Amino acid sequence: MVKKQTAGCDKLGDFAPKFAELNDDVLFGQVWSRESELPAHQRSLITISALISAGNFEQLPAHLKIGKENGITKDEIAEVITHLSFYVGWPKAWSAFNLAKDIFND
């Protein structure tokens, strides 16, 4: 089971309480908890791929950490980023590798 997410409330609760609620309770609560439909490991791979593809690197470290907690290995993340490099761009892959190596080399 996915642990309770509080990043929305912690970071934006005072400024954007509804967004924080949707982030924590709907996205990370209701959607991510549907593990019988799609396991957390696969959700993490999809989310990480989507973030890299869109160039959303600010959110990538948090999702790389979540992915590691969900069982993604160093070899898997390296293969995913290498594969994506040909579809989404070499610079995005470089950026993603620079973030991933800090998390997966722990």
PDB file of N, CA, C and O in Angstrom, residues 3-71:
ATOM      1  N   LYS A   3       2.175   4.826   0.904  1.00  0.00           N
ATOM      2  CA  LYS A   3       2.099   5.609   2.136  1.00  0.00           C
ATOM      3  C   LYS A   3       1.402   6.939   1.881  1.00  0.00           C
ATOM      4  O   LYS A   3       1.398   7.458   0.770  1.00  0.00           O
ATOM      5  N   LYS A   4       0.822   7.494   2.920  1.00  0.00           N
ATOM      6  CA  LYS A   4       0.085   8.759   2.837  1.00  0.00           C
ATOM      7  C   LYS A   4       1.026   9.876   2.417  1.00  0.00           C
ATOM      8  O   LYS A   4       2.051  10.116   3.016  1.00  0.00           O
ATOM      9  N   GLN A   5       0.662  10.551   1.356  1.00  0.00           N
ATOM     10  CA  GLN A   5       1.434  11.675   0.824  1.00  0.00           C
ATOM     11  C   GLN A   5       0.957  12.967   1.486  1.00  0.00           C
ATOM     12  O   GLN A   5      -0.242  13.198   1.617  1.00  0.00           O
ATOM     13  N   THR A   6       1.896  13.796   1.895  1.00  0.00           N
ATOM     14  CA  THR A   6       1.549  15.081   2.505  1.00  0.00           C
ATOM     15  C   THR A   6       2.281  16.257   1.859  1.00  0.00           C
ATOM     16  O   THR A   6       2.195  17.376   2.352  1.00  0.00           O
ATOM     17  N   ALA A   7       2.981  16.013   0.750  1.00  0.00           N
ATOM     18  CA  ALA A   7       3.779  17.079   0.126  1.00  0.00           C
ATOM     19  C   ALA A   7       2.921  18.266  -0.285  1.00  0.00           C
ATOM     20  O   ALA A   7       3.331  19.415  -0.136  1.00  0.00           O
ATOM     21  N   GLY A   8       1.728  18.010  -0.806  1.00  0.00           N
ATOM     22  CA  GLY A   8       0.855  19.107  -1.211  1.00  0.00           C
ATOM     23  C   GLY A   8       0.515  20.007  -0.041  1.00  0.00           C
ATOM     24  O   GLY A   8       0.665  21.232  -0.107  1.00  0.00           O
ATOM     25  N   CYS A   9       0.079  19.398   1.026  1.00  0.00           N
ATOM     26  CA  CYS A   9      -0.292  20.158   2.229  1.00  0.00           C
ATOM     27  C   CYS A   9       0.931  20.844   2.832  1.00  0.00           C
ATOM     28  O   CYS A   9       0.870  22.014   3.205  1.00  0.00           O
ATOM     29  N   ASP A  10       2.043  20.105   2.890  1.00  0.00           N
ATOM     30  CA  ASP A  10       3.256  20.654   3.486  1.00  0.00           C
ATOM     31  C   ASP A  10       3.781  21.861   2.719  1.00  0.00           C
ATOM     32  O   ASP A  10       4.210  22.840   3.321  1.00  0.00           O
ATOM     33  N   LYS A  11       3.744  21.796   1.393  1.00  0.00           N
ATOM     34  CA  LYS A  11       4.369  22.841   0.583  1.00  0.00           C
ATOM     35  C   LYS A  11       3.397  23.913   0.103  1.00  0.00           C
ATOM     36  O   LYS A  11       3.792  25.046  -0.116  1.00  0.00           O
ATOM     37  N   LEU A  12       2.127  23.532  -0.102  1.00  0.00           N
ATOM     38  CA  LEU A  12       1.184  24.490  -0.686  1.00  0.00           C
ATOM     39  C   LEU A  12      -0.114  24.649   0.099  1.00  0.00           C
ATOM     40  O   LEU A  12      -1.004  25.367  -0.345  1.00  0.00           O
ATOM     41  N   GLY A  13      -0.233  23.965   1.216  1.00  0.00           N
ATOM     42  CA  GLY A  13      -1.482  23.963   1.966  1.00  0.00           C
ATOM     43  C   GLY A  13      -2.009  25.335   2.333  1.00  0.00           C
ATOM     44  O   GLY A  13      -3.202  25.601   2.204  1.00  0.00           O
ATOM     45  N   ASP A  14      -1.145  26.228   2.744  1.00  0.00           N
ATOM     46  CA  ASP A  14      -1.573  27.576   3.118  1.00  0.00           C
ATOM     47  C   ASP A  14      -1.871  28.435   1.889  1.00  0.00           C
ATOM     48  O   ASP A  14      -2.753  29.282   1.922  1.00  0.00           O
ATOM     49  N   PHE A  15      -1.151  28.209   0.812  1.00  0.00           N
ATOM     50  CA  PHE A  15      -1.276  29.036  -0.386  1.00  0.00           C
ATOM     51  C   PHE A  15      -2.379  28.545  -1.321  1.00  0.00           C
ATOM     52  O   PHE A  15      -3.129  29.340  -1.873  1.00  0.00           O
ATOM     53  N   ALA A  16      -2.453  27.219  -1.508  1.00  0.00           N
ATOM     54  CA  ALA A  16      -3.426  26.636  -2.443  1.00  0.00           C
ATOM     55  C   ALA A  16      -4.015  25.365  -1.828  1.00  0.00           C
ATOM     56  O   ALA A  16      -3.685  24.254  -2.225  1.00  0.00           O
ATOM     57  N   PRO A  17      -4.880  25.525  -0.824  1.00  0.00           N
ATOM     58  CA  PRO A  17      -5.355  24.366  -0.074  1.00  0.00           C
ATOM     59  C   PRO A  17      -6.109  23.334  -0.914  1.00  0.00           C
ATOM     60  O   PRO A  17      -5.964  22.134  -0.683  1.00  0.00           O
ATOM     61  N   LYS A  18      -6.891  23.755  -1.883  1.00  0.00           N
ATOM     62  CA  LYS A  18      -7.629  22.790  -2.703  1.00  0.00           C
ATOM     63  C   LYS A  18      -6.674  21.979  -3.573  1.00  0.00           C
ATOM     64  O   LYS A  18      -6.810  20.759  -3.690  1.00  0.00           O
ATOM     65  N   PHE A  19      -5.708  22.639  -4.182  1.00  0.00           N
ATOM     66  CA  PHE A  19      -4.708  21.937  -4.976  1.00  0.00           C
ATOM     67  C   PHE A  19      -3.951  20.938  -4.108  1.00  0.00           C
ATOM     68  O   PHE A  19      -3.715  19.794  -4.512  1.00  0.00           O
ATOM     69  N   ALA A  20      -3.569  21.358  -2.909  1.00  0.00           N
ATOM     70  CA  ALA A  20      -2.863  20.482  -1.980  1.00  0.00           C
ATOM     71  C   ALA A  20      -3.706  19.255  -1.634  1.00  0.00           C
ATOM     72  O   ALA A  20      -3.199  18.131  -1.597  1.00  0.00           O
ATOM     73  N   GLU A  21      -4.983  19.483  -1.390  1.00  0.00           N
ATOM     74  CA  GLU A  21      -5.891  18.381  -1.091  1.00  0.00           C
ATOM     75  C   GLU A  21      -5.997  17.418  -2.277  1.00  0.00           C
ATOM     76  O   GLU A  21      -5.933  16.195  -2.103  1.00  0.00           O
ATOM     77  N   LEU A  22      -6.169  17.942  -3.474  1.00  0.00           N
ATOM     78  CA  LEU A  22      -6.262  17.098  -4.672  1.00  0.00           C
ATOM     79  C   LEU A  22      -4.972  16.304  -4.874  1.00  0.00           C
ATOM     80  O   LEU A  22      -5.011  15.119  -5.214  1.00  0.00           O
ATOM     81  N   ASN A  23      -3.831  16.952  -4.670  1.00  0.00           N
ATOM     82  CA  ASN A  23      -2.546  16.280  -4.808  1.00  0.00           C
ATOM     83  C   ASN A  23      -2.422  15.118  -3.821  1.00  0.00           C
ATOM     84  O   ASN A  23      -2.113  13.990  -4.198  1.00  0.00           O
ATOM     85  N   ASP A  24      -2.661  15.402  -2.558  1.00  0.00           N
ATOM     86  CA  ASP A  24      -2.429  14.403  -1.518  1.00  0.00           C
ATOM     87  C   ASP A  24      -3.511  13.335  -1.461  1.00  0.00           C
ATOM     88  O   ASP A  24      -3.196  12.141  -1.329  1.00  0.00           O
ATOM     89  N   ASP A  25      -4.772  13.741  -1.550  1.00  0.00           N
ATOM     90  CA  ASP A  25      -5.874  12.800  -1.335  1.00  0.00           C
ATOM     91  C   ASP A  25      -6.361  12.117  -2.606  1.00  0.00           C
ATOM     92  O   ASP A  25      -6.707  10.938  -2.573  1.00  0.00           O
ATOM     93  N   VAL A  26      -6.397  12.855  -3.711  1.00  0.00           N
ATOM     94  CA  VAL A  26      -6.909  12.252  -4.944  1.00  0.00           C
ATOM     95  C   VAL A  26      -5.775  11.592  -5.729  1.00  0.00           C
ATOM     96  O   VAL A  26      -5.775  10.376  -5.923  1.00  0.00           O
ATOM     97  N   LEU A  27      -4.790  12.389  -6.165  1.00  0.00           N
ATOM     98  CA  LEU A  27      -3.721  11.821  -6.979  1.00  0.00           C
ATOM     99  C   LEU A  27      -2.939  10.754  -6.209  1.00  0.00           C
ATOM    100  O   LEU A  27      -2.875   9.600  -6.624  1.00  0.00           O
ATOM    101  N   PHE A  28      -2.343  11.136  -5.079  1.00  0.00           N
ATOM    102  CA  PHE A  28      -1.511  10.181  -4.350  1.00  0.00           C
ATOM    103  C   PHE A  28      -2.318   9.263  -3.440  1.00  0.00           C
ATOM    104  O   PHE A  28      -1.831   8.213  -3.045  1.00  0.00           O
ATOM    105  N   GLY A  29      -3.538   9.636  -3.126  1.00  0.00           N
ATOM    106  CA  GLY A  29      -4.387   8.779  -2.306  1.00  0.00           C
ATOM    107  C   GLY A  29      -5.187   7.816  -3.155  1.00  0.00           C
ATOM    108  O   GLY A  29      -4.930   6.615  -3.178  1.00  0.00           O
ATOM    109  N   GLN A  30      -6.141   8.318  -3.897  1.00  0.00           N
ATOM    110  CA  GLN A  30      -7.057   7.459  -4.655  1.00  0.00           C
ATOM    111  C   GLN A  30      -6.410   6.835  -5.885  1.00  0.00           C
ATOM    112  O   GLN A  30      -6.586   5.643  -6.140  1.00  0.00           O
ATOM    113  N   VAL A  31      -5.680   7.604  -6.676  1.00  0.00           N
ATOM    114  CA  VAL A  31      -5.128   7.070  -7.922  1.00  0.00           C
ATOM    115  C   VAL A  31      -3.970   6.111  -7.653  1.00  0.00           C
ATOM    116  O   VAL A  31      -3.973   4.976  -8.129  1.00  0.00           O
ATOM    117  N   TRP A  32      -2.991   6.542  -6.892  1.00  0.00           N
ATOM    118  CA  TRP A  32      -1.820   5.696  -6.636  1.00  0.00           C
ATOM    119  C   TRP A  32      -2.169   4.458  -5.819  1.00  0.00           C
ATOM    120  O   TRP A  32      -1.433   3.471  -5.842  1.00  0.00           O
ATOM    121  N   SER A  33      -3.263   4.463  -5.093  1.00  0.00           N
ATOM    122  CA  SER A  33      -3.621   3.300  -4.270  1.00  0.00           C
ATOM    123  C   SER A  33      -4.290   2.183  -5.069  1.00  0.00           C
ATOM    124  O   SER A  33      -4.527   1.106  -4.543  1.00  0.00           O
ATOM    125  N   ARG A  34      -4.561   2.385  -6.332  1.00  0.00           N
ATOM    126  CA  ARG A  34      -5.223   1.385  -7.178  1.00  0.00           C
ATOM    127  C   ARG A  34      -4.212   0.350  -7.665  1.00  0.00           C
ATOM    128  O   ARG A  34      -4.033   0.116  -8.849  1.00  0.00           O
ATOM    129  N   GLU A  35      -3.547  -0.294  -6.718  1.00  0.00           N
ATOM    130  CA  GLU A  35      -2.463  -1.218  -7.037  1.00  0.00           C
ATOM    131  C   GLU A  35      -2.933  -2.507  -7.694  1.00  0.00           C
ATOM    132  O   GLU A  35      -2.160  -3.141  -8.414  1.00  0.00           O
ATOM    133  N   SER A  36      -4.176  -2.906  -7.491  1.00  0.00           N
ATOM    134  CA  SER A  36      -4.650  -4.118  -8.162  1.00  0.00           C
ATOM    135  C   SER A  36      -4.853  -3.865  -9.654  1.00  0.00           C
ATOM    136  O   SER A  36      -4.783  -4.790 -10.461  1.00  0.00           O
ATOM    137  N   GLU A  37      -5.078  -2.608 -10.032  1.00  0.00           N
ATOM    138  CA  GLU A  37      -5.225  -2.248 -11.431  1.00  0.00           C
ATOM    139  C   GLU A  37      -3.870  -2.016 -12.101  1.00  0.00           C
ATOM    140  O   GLU A  37      -3.679  -2.340 -13.268  1.00  0.00           O
ATOM    141  N   LEU A  38      -2.931  -1.424 -11.368  1.00  0.00           N
ATOM    142  CA  LEU A  38      -1.591  -1.147 -11.880  1.00  0.00           C
ATOM    143  C   LEU A  38      -0.658  -1.022 -10.675  1.00  0.00           C
ATOM    144  O   LEU A  38      -0.809  -0.093  -9.873  1.00  0.00           O
ATOM    145  N   PRO A  39       0.279  -1.944 -10.534  1.00  0.00           N
ATOM    146  CA  PRO A  39       1.173  -1.912  -9.365  1.00  0.00           C
ATOM    147  C   PRO A  39       1.991  -0.620  -9.280  1.00  0.00           C
ATOM    148  O   PRO A  39       2.285   0.026 -10.294  1.00  0.00           O
ATOM    149  N   ALA A  40       2.374  -0.267  -8.065  1.00  0.00           N
ATOM    150  CA  ALA A  40       3.117   0.967  -7.814  1.00  0.00           C
ATOM    151  C   ALA A  40       4.423   1.014  -8.602  1.00  0.00           C
ATOM    152  O   ALA A  40       4.831   2.084  -9.068  1.00  0.00           O
ATOM    153  N   HIS A  41       5.093  -0.116  -8.774  1.00  0.00           N
ATOM    154  CA  HIS A  41       6.333  -0.174  -9.546  1.00  0.00           C
ATOM    155  C   HIS A  41       6.085   0.326 -10.972  1.00  0.00           C
ATOM    156  O   HIS A  41       6.833   1.160 -11.488  1.00  0.00           O
ATOM    157  N   GLN A  42       5.034  -0.158 -11.592  1.00  0.00           N
ATOM    158  CA  GLN A  42       4.704   0.268 -12.956  1.00  0.00           C
ATOM    159  C   GLN A  42       4.239   1.716 -12.992  1.00  0.00           C
ATOM    160  O   GLN A  42       4.579   2.464 -13.917  1.00  0.00           O
ATOM    161  N   ARG A  43       3.456   2.121 -12.004  1.00  0.00           N
ATOM    162  CA  ARG A  43       3.017   3.531 -11.943  1.00  0.00           C
ATOM    163  C   ARG A  43       4.229   4.451 -11.864  1.00  0.00           C
ATOM    164  O   ARG A  43       4.274   5.502 -12.502  1.00  0.00           O
ATOM    165  N   SER A  44       5.218   4.056 -11.075  1.00  0.00           N
ATOM    166  CA  SER A  44       6.431   4.870 -10.955  1.00  0.00           C
ATOM    167  C   SER A  44       7.174   4.947 -12.284  1.00  0.00           C
ATOM    168  O   SER A  44       7.623   6.024 -12.683  1.00  0.00           O
ATOM    169  N   LEU A  45       7.330   3.818 -12.972  1.00  0.00           N
ATOM    170  CA  LEU A  45       8.006   3.830 -14.271  1.00  0.00           C
ATOM    171  C   LEU A  45       7.290   4.748 -15.252  1.00  0.00           C
ATOM    172  O   LEU A  45       7.922   5.517 -15.987  1.00  0.00           O
ATOM    173  N   ILE A  46       5.964   4.673 -15.273  1.00  0.00           N
ATOM    174  CA  ILE A  46       5.174   5.516 -16.166  1.00  0.00           C
ATOM    175  C   ILE A  46       5.312   6.987 -15.795  1.00  0.00           C
ATOM    176  O   ILE A  46       5.510   7.851 -16.658  1.00  0.00           O
ATOM    177  N   THR A  47       5.205   7.279 -14.511  1.00  0.00           N
ATOM    178  CA  THR A  47       5.290   8.666 -14.048  1.00  0.00           C
ATOM    179  C   THR A  47       6.664   9.258 -14.341  1.00  0.00           C
ATOM    180  O   THR A  47       6.774  10.386 -14.843  1.00  0.00           O
ATOM    181  N   ILE A  48       7.714   8.519 -14.041  1.00  0.00           N
ATOM    182  CA  ILE A  48       9.075   8.984 -14.304  1.00  0.00           C
ATOM    183  C   ILE A  48       9.267   9.228 -15.800  1.00  0.00           C
ATOM    184  O   ILE A  48       9.819  10.245 -16.210  1.00  0.00           O
ATOM    185  N   SER A  49       8.783   8.312 -16.613  1.00  0.00           N
ATOM    186  CA  SER A  49       8.891   8.469 -18.069  1.00  0.00           C
ATOM    187  C   SER A  49       8.141   9.705 -18.550  1.00  0.00           C
ATOM    188  O   SER A  49       8.632  10.451 -19.411  1.00  0.00           O
ATOM    189  N   ALA A  50       6.962   9.925 -18.005  1.00  0.00           N
ATOM    190  CA  ALA A  50       6.168  11.094 -18.398  1.00  0.00           C
ATOM    191  C   ALA A  50       6.872  12.394 -17.988  1.00  0.00           C
ATOM    192  O   ALA A  50       6.902  13.358 -18.764  1.00  0.00           O
ATOM    193  N   LEU A  51       7.431  12.427 -16.802  1.00  0.00           N
ATOM    194  CA  LEU A  51       8.126  13.628 -16.337  1.00  0.00           C
ATOM    195  C   LEU A  51       9.345  13.925 -17.204  1.00  0.00           C
ATOM    196  O   LEU A  51       9.583  15.074 -17.582  1.00  0.00           O
ATOM    197  N   ILE A  52      10.119  12.885 -17.518  1.00  0.00           N
ATOM    198  CA  ILE A  52      11.291  13.080 -18.376  1.00  0.00           C
ATOM    199  C   ILE A  52      10.850  13.549 -19.759  1.00  0.00           C
ATOM    200  O   ILE A  52      11.414  14.491 -20.317  1.00  0.00           O
ATOM    201  N   SER A  53       9.845  12.902 -20.306  1.00  0.00           N
ATOM    202  CA  SER A  53       9.360  13.245 -21.651  1.00  0.00           C
ATOM    203  C   SER A  53       8.931  14.696 -21.747  1.00  0.00           C
ATOM    204  O   SER A  53       9.195  15.372 -22.745  1.00  0.00           O
ATOM    205  N   ALA A  54       8.274  15.172 -20.715  1.00  0.00           N
ATOM    206  CA  ALA A  54       7.771  16.548 -20.712  1.00  0.00           C
ATOM    207  C   ALA A  54       8.818  17.559 -20.250  1.00  0.00           C
ATOM    208  O   ALA A  54       8.593  18.763 -20.319  1.00  0.00           O
ATOM    209  N   GLY A  55       9.965  17.076 -19.771  1.00  0.00           N
ATOM    210  CA  GLY A  55      10.998  17.975 -19.273  1.00  0.00           C
ATOM    211  C   GLY A  55      10.678  18.570 -17.920  1.00  0.00           C
ATOM    212  O   GLY A  55      11.175  19.639 -17.580  1.00  0.00           O
ATOM    213  N   ASN A  56       9.867  17.871 -17.129  1.00  0.00           N
ATOM    214  CA  ASN A  56       9.478  18.359 -15.797  1.00  0.00           C
ATOM    215  C   ASN A  56      10.460  17.842 -14.741  1.00  0.00           C
ATOM    216  O   ASN A  56      10.142  16.982 -13.929  1.00  0.00           O
ATOM    217  N   PHE A  57      11.653  18.408 -14.761  1.00  0.00           N
ATOM    218  CA  PHE A  57      12.728  17.899 -13.915  1.00  0.00           C
ATOM    219  C   PHE A  57      12.622  18.346 -12.458  1.00  0.00           C
ATOM    220  O   PHE A  57      13.252  17.742 -11.595  1.00  0.00           O
ATOM    221  N   GLU A  58      11.838  19.363 -12.165  1.00  0.00           N
ATOM    222  CA  GLU A  58      11.671  19.791 -10.772  1.00  0.00           C
ATOM    223  C   GLU A  58      10.991  18.697  -9.952  1.00  0.00           C
ATOM    224  O   GLU A  58      11.324  18.482  -8.796  1.00  0.00           O
ATOM    225  N   GLN A  59      10.034  18.000 -10.544  1.00  0.00           N
ATOM    226  CA  GLN A  59       9.315  16.935  -9.846  1.00  0.00           C
ATOM    227  C   GLN A  59      10.033  15.588  -9.928  1.00  0.00           C
ATOM    228  O   GLN A  59       9.703  14.664  -9.192  1.00  0.00           O
ATOM    229  N   LEU A  60      10.995  15.458 -10.822  1.00  0.00           N
ATOM    230  CA  LEU A  60      11.635  14.166 -11.059  1.00  0.00           C
ATOM    231  C   LEU A  60      12.353  13.576  -9.841  1.00  0.00           C
ATOM    232  O   LEU A  60      12.183  12.387  -9.567  1.00  0.00           O
ATOM    233  N   PRO A  61      13.147  14.332  -9.067  1.00  0.00           N
ATOM    234  CA  PRO A  61      13.822  13.705  -7.925  1.00  0.00           C
ATOM    235  C   PRO A  61      12.859  13.042  -6.939  1.00  0.00           C
ATOM    236  O   PRO A  61      13.124  11.931  -6.467  1.00  0.00           O
ATOM    237  N   ALA A  62      11.746  13.696  -6.647  1.00  0.00           N
ATOM    238  CA  ALA A  62      10.778  13.094  -5.712  1.00  0.00           C
ATOM    239  C   ALA A  62      10.235  11.788  -6.272  1.00  0.00           C
ATOM    240  O   ALA A  62      10.099  10.792  -5.543  1.00  0.00           O
ATOM    241  N   HIS A  63       9.943  11.772  -7.578  1.00  0.00           N
ATOM    242  CA  HIS A  63       9.390  10.553  -8.171  1.00  0.00           C
ATOM    243  C   HIS A  63      10.456   9.478  -8.365  1.00  0.00           C
ATOM    244  O   HIS A  63      10.133   8.284  -8.317  1.00  0.00           O
ATOM    245  N   LEU A  64      11.699   9.857  -8.545  1.00  0.00           N
ATOM    246  CA  LEU A  64      12.764   8.860  -8.574  1.00  0.00           C
ATOM    247  C   LEU A  64      12.900   8.193  -7.206  1.00  0.00           C
ATOM    248  O   LEU A  64      13.076   6.972  -7.120  1.00  0.00           O
ATOM    249  N   LYS A  65      12.797   8.979  -6.149  1.00  0.00           N
ATOM    250  CA  LYS A  65      12.852   8.415  -4.789  1.00  0.00           C
ATOM    251  C   LYS A  65      11.671   7.490  -4.542  1.00  0.00           C
ATOM    252  O   LYS A  65      11.821   6.394  -3.989  1.00  0.00           O
ATOM    253  N   ILE A  66      10.477   7.919  -4.939  1.00  0.00           N
ATOM    254  CA  ILE A  66       9.288   7.070  -4.797  1.00  0.00           C
ATOM    255  C   ILE A  66       9.467   5.799  -5.611  1.00  0.00           C
ATOM    256  O   ILE A  66       9.159   4.696  -5.146  1.00  0.00           O
ATOM    257  N   GLY A  67       9.986   5.941  -6.824  1.00  0.00           N
ATOM    258  CA  GLY A  67      10.222   4.779  -7.676  1.00  0.00           C
ATOM    259  C   GLY A  67      11.189   3.799  -7.050  1.00  0.00           C
ATOM    260  O   GLY A  67      10.972   2.576  -7.078  1.00  0.00           O
ATOM    261  N   LYS A  68      12.246   4.311  -6.457  1.00  0.00           N
ATOM    262  CA  LYS A  68      13.207   3.444  -5.766  1.00  0.00           C
ATOM    263  C   LYS A  68      12.521   2.713  -4.611  1.00  0.00           C
ATOM    264  O   LYS A  68      12.716   1.512  -4.425  1.00  0.00           O
ATOM    265  N   GLU A  69      11.694   3.426  -3.868  1.00  0.00           N
ATOM    266  CA  GLU A  69      10.920   2.798  -2.786  1.00  0.00           C
ATOM    267  C   GLU A  69       9.959   1.744  -3.336  1.00  0.00           C
ATOM    268  O   GLU A  69       9.643   0.769  -2.653  1.00  0.00           O
ATOM    269  N   ASN A  70       9.483   1.950  -4.572  1.00  0.00           N
ATOM    270  CA  ASN A  70       8.559   1.007  -5.202  1.00  0.00           C
ATOM    271  C   ASN A  70       9.276  -0.115  -5.947  1.00  0.00           C
ATOM    272  O   ASN A  70       8.657  -0.856  -6.701  1.00  0.00           O
ATOM    273  N   GLY A  71      10.577  -0.222  -5.752  1.00  0.00           N
ATOM    274  CA  GLY A  71      11.329  -1.357  -6.267  1.00  0.00           C
ATOM    275  C   GLY A  71      12.054  -1.159  -7.578  1.00  0.00           C
ATOM    276  O   GLY A  71      12.639  -2.107  -8.112  1.00  0.00           O
TER     277      GLY A  71
END
